[in-house]
Short mmCIF file of C-alpha atoms in Angstrom, two decimals:
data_model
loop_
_atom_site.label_atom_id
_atom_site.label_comp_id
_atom_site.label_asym_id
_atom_site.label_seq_id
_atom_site.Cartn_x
_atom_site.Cartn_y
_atom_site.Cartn_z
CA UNK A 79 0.02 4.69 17.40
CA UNK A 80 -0.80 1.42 15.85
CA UNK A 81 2.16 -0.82 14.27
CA UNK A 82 2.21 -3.87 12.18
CA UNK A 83 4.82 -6.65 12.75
CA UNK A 84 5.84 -9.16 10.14
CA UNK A 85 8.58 -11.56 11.50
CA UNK A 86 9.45 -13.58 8.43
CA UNK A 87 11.21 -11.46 6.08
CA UNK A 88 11.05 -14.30 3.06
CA UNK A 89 9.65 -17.48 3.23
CA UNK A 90 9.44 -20.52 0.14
CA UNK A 91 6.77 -23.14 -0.79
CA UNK A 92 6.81 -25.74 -3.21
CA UNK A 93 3.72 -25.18 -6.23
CA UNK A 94 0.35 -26.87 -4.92
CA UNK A 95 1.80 -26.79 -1.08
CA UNK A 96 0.17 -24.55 1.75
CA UNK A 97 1.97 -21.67 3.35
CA UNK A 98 1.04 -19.50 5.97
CA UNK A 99 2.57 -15.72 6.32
CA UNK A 100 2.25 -14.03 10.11
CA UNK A 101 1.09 -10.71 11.09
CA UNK A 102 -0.01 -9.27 14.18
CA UNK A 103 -0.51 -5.61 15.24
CA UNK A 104 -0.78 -3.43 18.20
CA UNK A 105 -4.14 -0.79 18.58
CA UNK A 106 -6.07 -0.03 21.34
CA UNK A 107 -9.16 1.06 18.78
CA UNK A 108 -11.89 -1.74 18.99
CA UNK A 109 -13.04 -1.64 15.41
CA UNK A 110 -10.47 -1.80 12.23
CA UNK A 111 -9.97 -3.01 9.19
CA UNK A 112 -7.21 -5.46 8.09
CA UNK A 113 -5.64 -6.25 4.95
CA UNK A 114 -3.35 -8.16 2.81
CA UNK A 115 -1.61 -6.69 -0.17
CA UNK A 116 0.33 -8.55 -2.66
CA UNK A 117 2.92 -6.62 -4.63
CA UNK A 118 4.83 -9.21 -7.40
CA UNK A 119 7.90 -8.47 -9.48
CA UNK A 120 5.91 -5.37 -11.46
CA UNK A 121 5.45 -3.49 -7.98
CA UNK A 122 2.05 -3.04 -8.29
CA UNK A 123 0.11 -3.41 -5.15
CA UNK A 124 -3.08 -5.47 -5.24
CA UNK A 125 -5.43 -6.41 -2.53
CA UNK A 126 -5.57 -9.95 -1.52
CA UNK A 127 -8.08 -9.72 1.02
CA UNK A 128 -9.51 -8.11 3.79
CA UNK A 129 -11.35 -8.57 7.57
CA UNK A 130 -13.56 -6.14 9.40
CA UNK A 131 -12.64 -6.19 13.10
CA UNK A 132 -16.15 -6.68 14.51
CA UNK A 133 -16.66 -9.72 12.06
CA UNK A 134 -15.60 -12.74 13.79
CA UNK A 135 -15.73 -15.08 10.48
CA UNK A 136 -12.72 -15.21 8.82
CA UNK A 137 -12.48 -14.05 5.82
CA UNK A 138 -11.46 -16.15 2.65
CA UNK A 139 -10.93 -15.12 -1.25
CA UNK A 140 -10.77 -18.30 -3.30
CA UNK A 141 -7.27 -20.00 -2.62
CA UNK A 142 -6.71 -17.03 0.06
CA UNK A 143 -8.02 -17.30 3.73
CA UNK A 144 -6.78 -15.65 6.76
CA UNK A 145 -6.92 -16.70 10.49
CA UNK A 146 -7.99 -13.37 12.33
CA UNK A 147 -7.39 -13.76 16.65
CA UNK A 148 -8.78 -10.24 17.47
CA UNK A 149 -7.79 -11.16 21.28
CA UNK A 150 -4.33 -11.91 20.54
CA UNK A 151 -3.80 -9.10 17.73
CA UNK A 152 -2.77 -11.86 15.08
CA UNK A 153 -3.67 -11.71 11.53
CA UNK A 154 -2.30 -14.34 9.12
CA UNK A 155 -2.63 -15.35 5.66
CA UNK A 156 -3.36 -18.66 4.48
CA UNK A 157 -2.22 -19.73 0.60
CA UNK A 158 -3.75 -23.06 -0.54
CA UNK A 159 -2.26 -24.76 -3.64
CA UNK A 160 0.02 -22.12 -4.50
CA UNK A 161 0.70 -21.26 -7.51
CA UNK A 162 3.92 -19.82 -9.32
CA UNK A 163 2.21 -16.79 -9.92
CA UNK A 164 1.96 -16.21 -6.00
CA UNK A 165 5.45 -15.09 -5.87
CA UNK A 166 5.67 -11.52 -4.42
CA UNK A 167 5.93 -9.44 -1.71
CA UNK A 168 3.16 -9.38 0.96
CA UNK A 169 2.13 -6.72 3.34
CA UNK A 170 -0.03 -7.11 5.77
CA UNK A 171 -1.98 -3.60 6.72
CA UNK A 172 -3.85 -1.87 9.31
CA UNK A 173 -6.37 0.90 9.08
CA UNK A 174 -8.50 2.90 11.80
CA UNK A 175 -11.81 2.37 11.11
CA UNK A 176 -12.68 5.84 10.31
CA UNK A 177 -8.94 6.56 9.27
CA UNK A 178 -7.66 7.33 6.00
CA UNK A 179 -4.18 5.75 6.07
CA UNK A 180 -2.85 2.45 5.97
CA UNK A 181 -0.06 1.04 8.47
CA UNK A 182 2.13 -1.57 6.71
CA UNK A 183 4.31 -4.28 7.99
CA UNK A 184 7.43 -4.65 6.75
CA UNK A 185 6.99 -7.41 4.11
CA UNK A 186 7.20 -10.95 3.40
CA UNK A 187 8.83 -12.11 0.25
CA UNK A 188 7.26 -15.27 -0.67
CA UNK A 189 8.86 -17.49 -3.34
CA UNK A 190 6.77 -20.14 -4.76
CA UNK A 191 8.81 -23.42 -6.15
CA UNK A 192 8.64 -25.68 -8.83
CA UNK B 228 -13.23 -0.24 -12.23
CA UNK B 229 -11.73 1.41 -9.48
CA UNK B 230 -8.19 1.91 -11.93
CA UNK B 231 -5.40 4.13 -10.52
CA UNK B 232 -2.88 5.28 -13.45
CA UNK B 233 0.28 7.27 -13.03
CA UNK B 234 2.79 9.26 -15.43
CA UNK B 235 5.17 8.68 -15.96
CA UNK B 236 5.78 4.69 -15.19
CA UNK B 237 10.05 5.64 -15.22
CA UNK B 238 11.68 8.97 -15.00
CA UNK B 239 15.79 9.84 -15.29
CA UNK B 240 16.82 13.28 -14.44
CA UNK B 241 19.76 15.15 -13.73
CA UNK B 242 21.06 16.69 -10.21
CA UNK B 243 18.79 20.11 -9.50
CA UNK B 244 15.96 19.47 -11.61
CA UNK B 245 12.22 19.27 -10.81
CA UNK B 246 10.19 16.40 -11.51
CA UNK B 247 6.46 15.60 -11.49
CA UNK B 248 4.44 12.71 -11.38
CA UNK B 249 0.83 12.20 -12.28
CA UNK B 250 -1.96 10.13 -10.46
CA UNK B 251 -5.02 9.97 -11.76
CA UNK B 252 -8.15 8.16 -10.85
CA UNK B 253 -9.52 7.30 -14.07
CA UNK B 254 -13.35 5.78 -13.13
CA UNK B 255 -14.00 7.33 -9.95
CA UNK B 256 -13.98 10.17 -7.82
CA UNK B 257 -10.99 10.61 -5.37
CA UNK B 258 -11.14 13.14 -2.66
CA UNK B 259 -8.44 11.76 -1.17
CA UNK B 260 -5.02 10.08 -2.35
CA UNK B 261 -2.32 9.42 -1.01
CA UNK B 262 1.39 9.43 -2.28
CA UNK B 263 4.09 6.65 -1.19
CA UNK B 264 7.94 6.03 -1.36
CA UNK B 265 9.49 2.67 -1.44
CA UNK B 266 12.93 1.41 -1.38
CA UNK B 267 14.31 -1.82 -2.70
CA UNK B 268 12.82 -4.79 -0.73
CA UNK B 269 11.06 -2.50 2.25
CA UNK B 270 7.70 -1.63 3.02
CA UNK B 271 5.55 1.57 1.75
CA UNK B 272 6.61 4.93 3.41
CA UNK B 273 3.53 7.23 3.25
CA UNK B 274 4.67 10.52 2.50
CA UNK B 275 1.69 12.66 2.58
CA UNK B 276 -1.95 12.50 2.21
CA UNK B 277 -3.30 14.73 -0.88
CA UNK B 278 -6.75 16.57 -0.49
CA UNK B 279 -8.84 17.77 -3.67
CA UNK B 280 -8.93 21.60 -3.01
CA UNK B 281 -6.63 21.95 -0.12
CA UNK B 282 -3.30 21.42 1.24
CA UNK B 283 -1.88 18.40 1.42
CA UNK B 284 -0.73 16.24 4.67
CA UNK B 285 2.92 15.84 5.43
CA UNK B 286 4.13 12.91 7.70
CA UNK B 287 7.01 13.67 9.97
CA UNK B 288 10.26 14.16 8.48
CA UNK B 289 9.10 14.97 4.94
CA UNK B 290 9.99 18.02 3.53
CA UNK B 291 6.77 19.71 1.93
CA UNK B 292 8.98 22.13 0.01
CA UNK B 293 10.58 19.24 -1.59
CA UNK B 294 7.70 17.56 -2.49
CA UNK B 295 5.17 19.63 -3.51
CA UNK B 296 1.80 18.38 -3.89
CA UNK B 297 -1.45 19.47 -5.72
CA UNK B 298 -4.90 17.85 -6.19
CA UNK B 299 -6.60 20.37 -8.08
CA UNK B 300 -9.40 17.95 -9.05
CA UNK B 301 -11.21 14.74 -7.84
CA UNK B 302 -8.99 12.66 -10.30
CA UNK B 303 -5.63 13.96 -10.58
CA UNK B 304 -2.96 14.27 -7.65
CA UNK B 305 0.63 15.54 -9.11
CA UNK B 306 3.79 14.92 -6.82
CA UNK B 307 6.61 17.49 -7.66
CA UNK B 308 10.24 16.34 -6.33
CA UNK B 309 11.80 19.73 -6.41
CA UNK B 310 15.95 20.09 -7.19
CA UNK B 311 16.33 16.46 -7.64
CA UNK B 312 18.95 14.92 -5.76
CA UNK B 313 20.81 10.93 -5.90
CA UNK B 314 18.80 10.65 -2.73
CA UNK B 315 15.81 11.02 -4.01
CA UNK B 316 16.08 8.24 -6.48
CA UNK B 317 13.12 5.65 -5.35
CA UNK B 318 10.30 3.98 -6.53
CA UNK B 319 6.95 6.57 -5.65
CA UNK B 320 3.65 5.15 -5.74
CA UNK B 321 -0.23 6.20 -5.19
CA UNK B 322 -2.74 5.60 -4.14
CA UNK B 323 -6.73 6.62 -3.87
CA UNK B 324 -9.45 5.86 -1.72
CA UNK B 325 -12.63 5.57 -3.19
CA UNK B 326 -16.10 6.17 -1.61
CA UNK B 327 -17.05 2.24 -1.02
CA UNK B 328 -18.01 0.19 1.73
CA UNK B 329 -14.48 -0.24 2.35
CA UNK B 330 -13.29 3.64 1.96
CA UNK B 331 -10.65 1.56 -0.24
CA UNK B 332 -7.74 2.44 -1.59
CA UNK B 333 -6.48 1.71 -5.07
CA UNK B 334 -2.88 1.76 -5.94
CA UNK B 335 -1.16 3.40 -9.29
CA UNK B 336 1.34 1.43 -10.92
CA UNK B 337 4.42 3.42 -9.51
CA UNK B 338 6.98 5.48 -10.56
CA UNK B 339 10.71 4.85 -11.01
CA UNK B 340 12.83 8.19 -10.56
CA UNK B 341 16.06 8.16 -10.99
CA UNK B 342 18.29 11.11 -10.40
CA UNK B 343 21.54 11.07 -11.95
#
């Protein structure tokens, strides 16, 4: 069974500073899809961004990049110049490639500064 | 596009009675959804996996007679939490995959019960 571990339960950044959230996972499939959902103080969950496993570029969404290791199982999330409105919860997220559900980490509460 | 609604956005019952929550794909097809519980400050539990026309899938541990499920069309998925309980008080949320590149899936706004 594939898991999803996220080992910072909360981290903070000052506005217009970079932070980087960790994720890795454990599979044995060879082609997935990874993902990165923000959920802010009104709970709703919103997709942030997401990487194909058999493309090697990383994938990037504006202020939003991630650095994808397929070898080492290690997916994190890059936010440049963050913004206030980047405070949330983050979940990182697995899915077969063929699958139908989603495997969740555990969440990273990120609290931007001003 | 691609908008997932649910009803209602915060419910209150008492001890023993039945609930139901709606989720409803309003601008696209959804064969599949897919219903979630979440406590304060933890992850999404999935709780089962709803399929238009047939039964839905239960993960391990979750009581299908407790929370019955129905997808009688490609855009609606209802959640029933039968004889309400304290315990049952959580935040439930949706979600539905659409037929994309991606096989997405697009979460509802969520629902607050709480069982008195």
């Amino acid at each position: 069974a594939q898991t999803v571990t996220q080992s910072q339960p909360e981290m903070s950044v000052q506005e217009a500073e970079t932070v980087t959230l960790s994720c890795t996972y454990d599979t044995s499939e060879n082609n997935y899809y990874l993902f990165w959902y923000k959920q802010p103080p009104s709970r709703q969950m919103i997709l942030v961004i997401r990487q194909e496993a058999y493309k090697q570029q990383n994938a990037t969404e504006n202020r939003f990049s991630v650095n994808f290791q397929k070898a080492a199982k290690s997916f994190s999330l890059k936010i440049s110049d963050s913004q206030l409105g980047d405070t949330a919860m983050y979940f990182c997220a697995f899915r077969r490639e063929y699958g139908n559900k989603l495997v969740f980490g555990a969440g990273t509460i990120l609290r931007v500064k001003s | 596009g691609a908008v997932v609604s649910q009803h209602p956005s915060r419910v209150i019952c008492k001890s023993g009675t039945s609930v139901k929550i709606e989720c409803r794909s309003l601008d696209f097809q959804a064969t599949t959804m897919f219903w979630y519980r979440q406590f304060p400050k933890q992850s999404l539990m999935l709780m089962a996996t709803s399929n238009e026309g047939s039964k839905a899938t239960y993960e391990q541990g979750v009581e299908k007679d407790k929370f019955l499920i129905n997808h009688a069309s490609l855009t609606l998925s209802t959640l029933t939490v039968t004889s309400a309980h304290p315990e049952d008080s959580s935040f439930y949320i949706c979600s539905a995959r659409a037929w994309n590149s991606y096989n997405e899936q697009f979460f509802g706004p969520g629902t607050r019960l709480t069982v008195l």
